[in-house]
Each structure stands twice: as structure tokens, then as C-alpha cells.
CSV table of C-alpha atoms in Angstrom, one decimal:
chain,number,residue,atom,x,y,z
A,1,MET,CA,11.5,4.2,33.1
A,2,SER,CA,9.2,4.9,36.0
A,3,ASP,CA,7.8,2.7,38.7
A,4,THR,CA,4.8,5.0,39.0
A,5,LEU,CA,1.5,3.1,38.7
A,6,PRO,CA,-1.2,4.4,36.3
A,7,PRO,CA,-4.2,6.2,37.9
A,8,ALA,CA,-6.9,3.9,39.2
A,9,GLY,CA,-9.0,2.5,36.4
A,10,GLN,CA,-6.5,3.4,33.7
A,11,ALA,CA,-4.9,0.5,31.9
A,12,PRO,CA,-1.1,0.5,31.8
A,13,PRO,CA,0.4,1.5,28.5
A,14,LEU,CA,1.0,-1.2,25.9
A,15,HIS,CA,4.5,-1.9,24.6
A,16,THR,CA,5.6,-2.7,21.1
A,17,PRO,CA,8.1,-5.5,20.6
A,18,LEU,CA,10.8,-2.8,20.4
A,19,HIS,CA,10.0,-1.0,23.6
A,20,GLY,CA,13.2,-2.2,25.3
A,21,ALA,CA,15.3,-1.1,22.4
A,22,HIS,CA,13.9,2.4,22.5
A,23,VAL,CA,14.6,2.7,26.3
A,24,ALA,CA,18.1,1.4,25.7
A,25,LEU,CA,18.6,4.2,23.1
A,26,LYS,CA,17.5,6.7,25.7
A,27,ALA,CA,14.4,7.7,23.8
A,28,ARG,CA,11.9,10.0,25.4
A,29,MET,CA,8.8,7.9,25.8
A,30,VAL,CA,5.2,9.3,25.7
A,31,PRO,CA,1.7,7.8,25.7
A,32,PHE,CA,0.3,7.5,22.2
A,33,ALA,CA,-2.8,5.5,21.1
A,34,GLY,CA,-2.6,3.4,24.3
A,35,TYR,CA,1.2,2.6,23.8
A,36,ASP,CA,4.4,3.9,25.4
A,37,MET,CA,6.1,5.2,22.3
A,38,PRO,CA,9.4,7.1,21.5
A,39,VAL,CA,8.7,10.7,20.6
A,40,GLN,CA,12.4,11.5,20.1
A,41,TYR,CA,15.9,10.2,20.7
A,42,PRO,CA,18.8,12.2,22.3
A,43,GLU,CA,19.7,14.1,19.0
A,44,GLY,CA,16.2,15.6,19.0
A,45,ILE,CA,13.3,16.0,16.5
A,46,LEU,CA,15.0,18.5,14.2
A,47,ALA,CA,18.1,16.3,13.7
A,48,GLU,CA,15.9,13.2,13.2
A,49,HIS,CA,13.7,15.0,10.6
A,50,ASN,CA,16.7,16.3,8.6
A,51,TRP,CA,18.5,12.9,8.8
A,52,THR,CA,15.4,11.2,7.3
A,53,ARG,CA,15.3,13.8,4.5
A,54,SER,CA,19.0,13.3,3.7
A,55,HIS,CA,19.7,9.7,4.6
A,56,ALA,CA,17.4,7.0,6.1
A,57,GLY,CA,15.2,7.0,9.2
A,58,LEU,CA,13.9,3.9,10.9
A,59,PHE,CA,10.5,4.1,12.6
A,60,ASP,CA,8.8,1.7,15.0
A,61,VAL,CA,5.2,1.6,13.9
A,62,SER,CA,4.3,-1.7,15.5
A,63,HIS,CA,1.4,-0.1,17.3
A,64,MET,CA,-0.6,0.0,14.0
A,65,GLY,CA,-3.2,-2.7,13.5
A,66,GLN,CA,-2.4,-5.5,11.1
A,67,ALA,CA,-4.9,-8.1,9.9
A,68,PHE,CA,-5.7,-10.5,7.0
A,69,LEU,CA,-9.1,-10.8,5.3
A,70,GLU,CA,-9.4,-14.4,4.0
A,71,GLY,CA,-12.0,-15.7,1.6
A,72,PRO,CA,-12.3,-18.5,-0.9
A,73,ASP,CA,-11.1,-16.4,-3.8
A,74,HIS,CA,-10.0,-12.8,-4.5
A,75,GLU,CA,-13.3,-11.7,-6.0
A,76,THR,CA,-15.3,-12.8,-2.9
A,77,THR,CA,-12.8,-11.1,-0.5
A,78,ALA,CA,-12.5,-8.0,-2.5
A,79,ARG,CA,-16.3,-7.5,-2.9
A,80,ALA,CA,-16.7,-8.0,0.9
A,81,LEU,CA,-14.3,-5.2,1.6
A,82,GLU,CA,-15.7,-3.0,-1.0
A,83,ARG,CA,-18.9,-2.9,0.9
A,84,LEU,CA,-17.0,-0.8,3.5
A,85,VAL,CA,-14.4,1.1,1.6
A,86,PRO,CA,-14.6,3.2,-1.7
A,87,ALA,CA,-11.4,1.9,-3.3
A,88,ASP,CA,-11.4,-0.5,-6.3
A,89,ILE,CA,-10.1,-3.7,-4.5
A,90,LEU,CA,-11.5,-6.1,-7.1
A,91,ASN,CA,-9.0,-4.9,-9.7
A,92,LEU,CA,-6.1,-4.6,-7.2
A,93,LYS,CA,-3.2,-6.6,-8.8
A,94,PRO,CA,-1.2,-9.2,-6.9
A,95,GLY,CA,1.9,-7.6,-5.3
A,96,THR,CA,0.3,-4.1,-5.0
A,97,GLN,CA,-1.5,-2.1,-2.4
A,98,ARG,CA,-4.0,0.8,-2.2
A,99,TYR,CA,-4.8,3.5,0.2
A,100,SER,CA,-8.5,3.8,1.2
A,101,GLN,CA,-10.9,4.7,4.0
A,102,PHE,CA,-13.6,3.1,6.1
A,103,LEU,CA,-16.7,5.3,5.5
A,104,SER,CA,-19.8,5.9,7.5
A,105,PRO,CA,-23.3,5.9,6.0
A,106,GLU,CA,-22.9,9.7,5.7
A,107,GLY,CA,-19.7,9.3,3.6
A,108,THR,CA,-17.5,10.5,6.4
A,109,ILE,CA,-14.2,8.9,7.3
A,110,LEU,CA,-14.1,6.4,10.2
A,111,ASP,CA,-10.4,5.6,9.6
A,112,ASP,CA,-7.9,5.4,6.7
A,113,LEU,CA,-6.0,2.2,5.9
A,114,MET,CA,-3.7,0.4,3.5
A,115,ILE,CA,-4.9,-2.6,1.6
A,116,SER,CA,-2.5,-5.0,-0.1
A,117,ARG,CA,-3.0,-8.1,-2.2
A,118,PRO,CA,-0.1,-10.5,-1.5
A,119,GLU,CA,1.2,-12.5,-4.5
A,120,GLY,CA,0.4,-16.2,-4.5
A,121,GLU,CA,-2.1,-16.0,-1.6
A,122,GLU,CA,-5.5,-16.3,-3.4
A,123,GLY,CA,-8.4,-14.9,-1.5
A,124,ARG,CA,-6.2,-13.0,1.1
A,125,LEU,CA,-5.9,-9.3,1.6
A,126,PHE,CA,-3.5,-7.7,4.1
A,127,LEU,CA,-4.7,-4.6,6.0
A,128,VAL,CA,-2.9,-2.0,8.1
A,129,VAL,CA,-5.0,0.4,10.1
A,130,ASN,CA,-4.3,3.3,12.6
A,131,ALA,CA,-3.4,2.3,16.1
A,132,ALA,CA,-6.0,4.5,17.9
A,133,CYS,CA,-8.8,3.1,15.7
A,134,LYS,CA,-7.8,-0.5,15.3
A,135,GLY,CA,-10.3,-1.9,17.9
A,136,ASP,CA,-13.2,-0.1,16.3
A,137,ASP,CA,-12.0,-0.9,12.8
A,138,PHE,CA,-11.7,-4.6,13.4
A,139,ALA,CA,-15.1,-4.8,15.1
A,140,HIS,CA,-16.6,-2.8,12.2
A,141,LEU,CA,-15.1,-5.2,9.7
A,142,ALA,CA,-16.1,-8.4,11.6
A,143,ALA,CA,-19.7,-7.1,11.9
A,144,HIS,CA,-20.1,-6.6,8.2
A,145,LEU,CA,-18.3,-9.5,6.6
A,146,PRO,CA,-20.2,-12.4,4.9
A,147,GLU,CA,-19.9,-15.8,6.5
A,148,ASN,CA,-17.3,-17.0,3.9
A,149,VAL,CA,-14.9,-14.2,4.5
A,150,LYS,CA,-13.0,-14.1,7.8
A,151,LEU,CA,-11.0,-11.5,9.6
A,152,LYS,CA,-7.7,-12.7,11.1
A,153,VAL,CA,-6.3,-10.0,13.4
A,154,LEU,CA,-2.5,-10.3,13.7
A,155,GLU,CA,-1.7,-9.6,17.3
A,156,ASP,CA,1.9,-10.9,17.1
A,157,ARG,CA,3.3,-8.7,14.4
A,158,GLY,CA,5.9,-5.9,14.4
A,159,LEU,CA,6.0,-3.1,11.8
A,160,LEU,CA,9.0,-1.0,10.8
A,161,ALA,CA,9.2,2.0,8.4
A,162,LEU,CA,12.5,2.7,6.6
A,163,GLN,CA,12.3,6.1,5.0
A,164,GLY,CA,14.6,8.4,3.1
A,165,PRO,CA,16.7,8.7,0.0
A,166,ASP,CA,19.1,6.0,1.2
A,167,ALA,CA,16.4,3.6,2.2
A,168,ALA,CA,16.5,1.6,-1.1
A,169,GLY,CA,20.2,1.3,-1.0
A,170,VAL,CA,20.2,0.0,2.5
A,171,LEU,CA,17.4,-2.5,2.1
A,172,GLY,CA,18.8,-3.6,-1.2
A,173,ARG,CA,21.9,-5.0,0.7
A,174,PHE,CA,19.7,-7.5,2.4
A,175,CYS,CA,16.9,-7.9,-0.1
A,176,PRO,CA,17.8,-6.8,-3.7
A,177,GLU,CA,14.3,-7.7,-5.0
A,178,ALA,CA,12.8,-5.0,-2.8
A,179,THR,CA,14.5,-2.3,-4.9
A,180,GLU,CA,12.7,-3.7,-7.9
A,181,LEU,CA,9.4,-2.6,-6.4
A,182,ALA,CA,7.7,0.6,-7.6
A,183,PHE,CA,5.7,2.8,-5.3
A,184,MET,CA,2.9,0.9,-3.6
A,185,GLY,CA,4.4,-2.4,-4.7
A,186,THR,CA,4.5,-5.3,-2.2
A,187,LEU,CA,6.6,-8.4,-1.7
A,188,SER,CA,6.8,-11.3,0.7
A,189,THR,CA,10.3,-12.5,1.3
A,190,VAL,CA,13.0,-13.3,3.9
A,191,ILE,CA,15.5,-10.8,5.4
A,192,ALA,CA,18.2,-11.9,7.9
A,193,GLY,CA,16.3,-15.1,8.3
A,194,VAL,CA,13.1,-13.3,9.1
A,195,PRO,CA,9.9,-13.8,7.0
A,196,VAL,CA,8.6,-10.3,6.1
A,197,HIS,CA,6.0,-8.5,4.1
A,198,ILE,CA,7.4,-5.4,2.4
A,199,SER,CA,5.6,-2.5,0.8
A,200,ARG,CA,7.3,0.4,-1.0
A,201,SER,CA,5.4,3.1,0.9
A,202,GLY,CA,5.5,5.2,4.0
A,203,TYR,CA,4.2,8.5,5.4
A,204,THR,CA,7.1,10.9,5.0
A,205,GLY,CA,6.9,12.0,1.4
A,206,GLU,CA,10.2,10.1,0.9
A,207,ASP,CA,11.0,6.9,-0.9
A,208,GLY,CA,10.9,4.1,1.5
A,209,PHE,CA,9.5,0.8,2.8
A,210,GLU,CA,7.2,-0.5,5.4
A,211,ILE,CA,8.2,-4.0,6.7
A,212,SER,CA,5.9,-6.3,8.6
A,213,MET,CA,7.4,-9.3,10.5
A,214,PRO,CA,6.6,-11.6,13.4
A,215,ALA,CA,6.8,-9.7,16.7
A,216,ALA,CA,9.5,-12.1,18.1
A,217,SER,CA,11.8,-11.1,15.1
A,218,ALA,CA,11.3,-7.4,15.2
A,219,ILE,CA,14.4,-6.7,17.2
A,220,THR,CA,16.5,-8.7,14.6
A,221,LEU,CA,15.3,-6.5,11.8
A,222,TRP,CA,15.7,-3.3,13.9
A,223,ASP,CA,19.2,-4.1,14.9
A,224,THR,CA,20.1,-5.3,11.3
A,225,LEU,CA,19.0,-2.0,9.7
A,226,LEU,CA,20.3,0.3,12.5
A,227,ALA,CA,23.7,-1.2,12.0
A,228,GLU,CA,23.9,0.4,8.6
A,229,PRO,CA,25.7,3.8,8.7
A,230,GLU,CA,22.9,5.6,6.8
A,231,VAL,CA,20.2,4.6,9.3
A,232,LYS,CA,19.2,6.3,12.6
A,233,PRO,CA,16.1,5.7,14.8
A,234,ILE,CA,13.4,8.3,14.4
A,235,GLY,CA,10.5,9.0,16.8
A,236,LEU,CA,6.9,10.2,16.6
A,237,GLY,CA,7.9,13.9,16.7
A,238,ALA,CA,9.8,13.8,13.4
A,239,ARG,CA,7.3,11.4,11.9
A,240,ASP,CA,4.6,14.1,12.4
A,241,SER,CA,6.7,17.0,11.0
A,242,LEU,CA,7.8,14.8,8.0
A,243,ARG,CA,4.2,13.9,7.1
A,244,LEU,CA,3.1,17.5,7.5
A,245,GLU,CA,5.7,18.8,5.1
A,246,ALA,CA,4.5,16.0,2.7
A,247,GLY,CA,0.9,17.4,3.0
A,248,LEU,CA,-0.4,14.0,4.3
A,249,CYS,CA,-3.5,13.7,6.4
A,250,LEU,CA,-3.4,12.4,10.0
A,251,TYR,CA,-6.5,10.7,11.2
A,252,GLY,CA,-8.2,12.4,14.1
A,253,HIS,CA,-6.8,15.7,13.0
A,254,ASP,CA,-7.0,16.4,9.2
A,255,ILE,CA,-9.6,13.7,8.6
A,256,ASP,CA,-12.2,12.3,10.9
A,257,ARG,CA,-15.9,11.4,11.3
A,258,THR,CA,-16.9,14.9,10.2
A,259,THR,CA,-14.9,15.0,6.9
A,260,THR,CA,-15.5,13.2,3.6
A,261,PRO,CA,-12.8,12.2,1.0
A,262,VAL,CA,-14.1,15.0,-1.2
A,263,GLU,CA,-13.4,17.8,1.3
A,264,ALA,CA,-10.1,16.3,2.3
A,265,GLY,CA,-8.8,16.1,-1.3
A,266,LEU,CA,-8.7,12.3,-1.3
A,267,MET,CA,-10.8,11.6,-4.3
A,268,TRP,CA,-7.8,10.2,-6.1
A,269,SER,CA,-8.2,7.2,-3.8
A,270,ILE,CA,-11.6,6.4,-5.2
A,271,GLN,CA,-11.1,4.8,-8.6
A,272,LYS,CA,-13.5,5.4,-11.5
A,273,ARG,CA,-15.3,2.1,-11.3
A,274,ARG,CA,-16.3,2.8,-7.7
A,275,ARG,CA,-17.4,6.4,-8.4
A,276,GLU,CA,-19.6,5.1,-11.2
A,277,GLU,CA,-21.0,2.0,-9.5
A,278,GLY,CA,-21.1,3.1,-5.9
A,279,GLY,CA,-21.9,0.3,-3.5
A,280,PHE,CA,-19.9,1.7,-0.6
A,281,PRO,CA,-21.2,3.6,2.5
A,282,GLY,CA,-22.2,7.2,1.7
A,283,ALA,CA,-21.7,6.8,-2.1
A,284,ASP,CA,-24.7,8.9,-3.1
A,285,ILE,CA,-23.6,11.7,-0.7
A,286,ILE,CA,-20.0,11.6,-2.0
A,287,ARG,CA,-21.2,11.7,-5.6
A,288,ALA,CA,-23.5,14.7,-4.8
A,289,ARG,CA,-20.5,16.5,-3.1
A,290,LEU,CA,-18.5,15.9,-6.3
A,291,ALA,CA,-21.3,17.2,-8.5
A,292,ASP,CA,-22.2,20.2,-6.4
A,293,GLY,CA,-18.9,20.9,-4.7
A,294,PRO,CA,-18.1,20.6,-1.0
A,295,ALA,CA,-18.7,23.4,1.5
A,296,ARG,CA,-15.1,23.4,2.5
A,297,VAL,CA,-11.7,22.0,1.3
A,298,ARG,CA,-8.4,21.2,2.8
A,299,VAL,CA,-5.6,23.6,1.9
A,300,GLY,CA,-2.0,24.3,2.7
A,301,LEU,CA,-1.1,27.5,4.6
A,302,ARG,CA,2.2,29.4,4.9
A,303,PRO,CA,2.1,31.8,7.8
A,304,GLU,CA,4.3,34.9,7.7
A,305,GLY,CA,7.1,35.1,10.3
A,306,ARG,CA,8.3,32.4,12.6
A,307,ALA,CA,5.3,31.7,14.9
A,308,PRO,CA,3.6,28.4,14.1
A,309,ALA,CA,-0.2,28.1,14.1
A,310,ARG,CA,-1.1,24.9,15.8
A,311,GLU,CA,-4.2,22.6,15.5
A,312,GLY,CA,-7.3,24.4,16.5
A,313,ALA,CA,-6.2,27.9,15.5
A,314,GLU,CA,-9.0,29.8,13.7
A,315,ILE,CA,-8.6,30.8,10.0
A,316,ALA,CA,-10.0,34.2,9.2
A,317,HIS,CA,-10.6,36.3,6.0
A,318,GLU,CA,-11.0,40.0,6.3
A,319,GLY,CA,-11.8,39.6,10.0
A,320,THR,CA,-14.4,36.8,9.6
A,321,VAL,CA,-13.6,33.3,10.8
A,322,VAL,CA,-13.8,30.9,7.8
A,323,GLY,CA,-12.1,27.8,9.0
A,324,ILE,CA,-9.8,26.0,11.4
A,325,VAL,CA,-6.2,24.7,11.4
A,326,THR,CA,-6.1,20.9,11.6
A,327,SER,CA,-2.3,20.5,11.6
A,328,GLY,CA,0.4,23.0,12.1
A,329,GLY,CA,4.0,23.3,13.1
A,330,PHE,CA,7.5,24.1,11.9
A,331,ALA,CA,8.9,22.8,8.6
A,332,PRO,CA,12.6,22.1,8.9
A,333,ALA,CA,13.0,21.7,5.2
A,334,LEU,CA,11.6,25.2,4.6
A,335,GLY,CA,12.9,26.9,7.8
A,336,ALA,CA,9.4,28.3,8.3
A,337,PRO,CA,6.0,27.4,9.9
A,338,ILE,CA,3.4,25.6,7.8
A,339,ALA,CA,-0.2,24.4,8.4
A,340,MET,CA,-3.2,22.6,6.9
A,341,GLY,CA,-6.8,23.4,7.4
A,342,TYR,CA,-10.3,23.7,5.9
A,343,VAL,CA,-11.7,26.8,4.2
A,344,PRO,CA,-14.5,27.5,1.8
A,345,PRO,CA,-13.7,26.7,-1.9
A,346,ALA,CA,-13.8,30.4,-2.8
A,347,LEU,CA,-10.8,30.9,-0.5
A,348,ALA,CA,-8.8,27.8,-1.5
A,349,THR,CA,-7.0,29.2,-4.6
A,350,PRO,CA,-3.2,29.3,-4.1
A,351,GLY,CA,-2.1,32.8,-3.4
A,352,THR,CA,-5.2,33.7,-1.4
A,353,GLN,CA,-4.4,35.9,1.6
A,354,LEU,CA,-5.9,34.8,5.0
A,355,GLU,CA,-5.2,35.3,8.7
A,356,LEU,CA,-4.4,32.7,11.4
A,357,ILE,CA,-5.5,33.6,14.9
A,358,VAL,CA,-2.5,32.7,17.2
A,359,ARG,CA,-2.7,33.8,20.9
A,360,GLY,CA,-5.3,36.3,20.0
A,361,LYS,CA,-3.3,37.9,17.2
A,362,ALA,CA,-4.1,37.7,13.5
A,363,LEU,CA,-1.1,36.5,11.6
A,364,PRO,CA,-1.0,36.9,7.8
A,365,ALA,CA,-0.9,33.6,5.9
A,366,THR,CA,-1.0,32.5,2.2
A,367,VAL,CA,-2.8,29.5,0.7
A,368,VAL,CA,-0.3,27.3,-1.0
A,369,THR,CA,-0.4,24.1,-3.1
A,370,LEU,CA,0.1,20.9,-1.3
A,371,PRO,CA,2.5,19.2,-0.6
A,372,PHE,CA,4.8,21.8,0.9
A,373,ILE,CA,7.8,20.0,-0.4
A,374,PRO,CA,8.0,17.7,-3.5
A,375,SER,CA,7.3,14.1,-2.8
A,376,ARG,CA,10.1,11.7,-3.8
A,377,TYR,CA,8.2,8.4,-4.2
A,378,LYS,CA,9.8,6.0,-6.6
A,379,ARG,CA,7.4,5.6,-9.5
A,380,THR,CA,10.0,3.3,-11.2
A,381,PRO,CA,12.3,0.9,-9.4
A,382,ALA,CA,15.6,2.0,-7.9
A,383,LYS,CA,18.8,0.1,-7.9
A,384,ALA,CA,20.6,-1.3,-4.9
A,385,ASN,CA,24.1,-0.2,-4.0
């Protein structure tokens, strides 16, 4: 840790409830979304990435924004949220969650989020939003809610992600009912004396869980799970390489206020009823893009050789710049560089040959189908060890 004061006028970084635990584990801490966060632990990003793919990684994601929407009944709360997001929340079943986006009047993405409907809590929805956008998200929500629906921001919560093929076996030792969840299922229960909200989800492409708990109890859950031999702490560096291999969008990079769900390949998150009825920001624009086709689409790219193409690298075709890389790096599971970016639909067919401009040189690259590696979400429940 450093005694150095932040520059004048700059707020000191925020700490998650687990900051002291990361420092004790000798994590390398970096500023991220206003927080001091672990980018890696002593074993390094590659080892952490591979451990998550083969065993179970534990991530501190307590910097994310958590909140409840509360209304007199589910229909009222759901319809209030549907004025801002394109997902079908009205038909969201108790004990399940959906991925969606806050959209602008132009149909572009203000942020993406997870929305769950807790069982036995009529009229309540649980939201998780990105750390860098949470202030704007909550202000946006509060400004557009009817009087009978209230936003309750949860400032005193921690959030852990347990990800990897051993995640279900580990969590099942403490909470057997968690292993009965299918992908995107949710559960409110108690683990190690701590009340938690669990979802079977994550952002690595692996089976796994996200666990929300009171901030004061975060260290109890962290220590409990880390004590299991299959579990190691994982930092932001491996979290990014894992989600890139899984072909998942990162807000502020692959999706932002200039992209629509159509371009980003996220139309699966807009259910049929919402496409037909509209009623969300930018609905007419999105339906027009669906009918006419977008001007660009997100694709996966496999550069030749070992040099990675990072965010911002130009994508060219026969010497003409046609797009830009939005995420890029090395894929440990493939032993090769990978990237995502936007290109015209005519150049989006898998097998199309393009060039990536890296340090002034044109590197050959091939358009490939996303994700880069098969996802291993549990569509049916797993069994505990």
C-alpha cells in the first residue's frame, strides 16, 4: 500500500469490503471504475485464467452496483422497468434473471445489467449494473420511475463470483440447493450463517455463480470459499481474458452509447413480445435496423501469428479501413491472440480474410464464429459432490 495522496481535486479510490483481503494476499492493486481493485495475484494472470478454466476461481465484484426496484406488485414494477429496457420483465418467472440494457432514445446502449425476480418477494426486482455506470444508471432509473415504484440502492452489499467447472461442487458443500439451479436461476438462502442471493451466472463462459451478501459478511464468504482446495482468488486481468474468450461484451469497449443491440449481436436478449409491442427507448429504430440490417456487426477475429491486436486497432480489407477492434488480447485456452470488433455485414461471414493494423503493420486475420471457446453454462442442474 502507498501513503501517496491522490492529486489535488481527485477523490481517493473507493475500497470494496474485501480490499484488506486482497492486500493480504499480495494482489497488485490498480484503479478501476473509481475503486482500488486487484488486477492479479502473485501467480499471475495466465495461471489465474487457466485455474478458472480447469477448477474454480473466486472474483471480488463488489464494485458493481446493486439495487432493488420495489412496487406494489410484479406487474407494476416490471412495466416501470420495461419503459427503460427492452427485455420482457413482465413474464420473468420468480427465481430467474435476465440480461438486458438501458437504452437511449436512439436505441443505443447506456449500460447493460442483470435483472432478477426473487421468489416470495412480490413487487421486487433485483438489479446489478456496471461499476463505472452505476451513478448514472441509478439517476436515470430514479428520474423515470412512477411514484408507486421506488429505487432502493444497496450501498452496503458485497458481490462474489465463483466460476469454473468445480464451482458447483464447491458451492454445493455449503448450499446443496444452489446446484439445483439451472443457468440464470436465482435463490435466496443462507451460507455459513450469511444471508445471500445467488444466481447461476457469471462472465467467464464457465458454469458458476454470483453471490450477493451484506458487506459486513463478505469476508466470511470469501474465506469460506477460498478454504476449499479447488478455489483460488482471481483478479481483473484474468476476468477480462476469460470473458473475451467467451465472446462476451464489455461495456465501454464492445458496447457503448454508439452501439445498438442489433449491431452488437444481442437481439437474443430482446424477447418476442418486446420486439412486437415496443414501448422501450429507441424501439422503432431497433426494429428498423432489424428489418433493414445494421451498417456494422460485431465479429470475432483470429489474427495470424502471436502479436495481439488491442482495442483501437484498425480493421482493413484489401487496404481499406472497414472497422475497429473493440477488445483484443491473448487467449490462453487457444494459445493465440483473439479480438472482437465491428465490420460491415458483407465482411462478417466466418472465414472472411481481413487485416488488423498493429504498430503500422497489416496483420492477416480471419473472421470466426463467437464465442472463441465453447461456453459451459449448465442448462440443466448439476449435482453437488
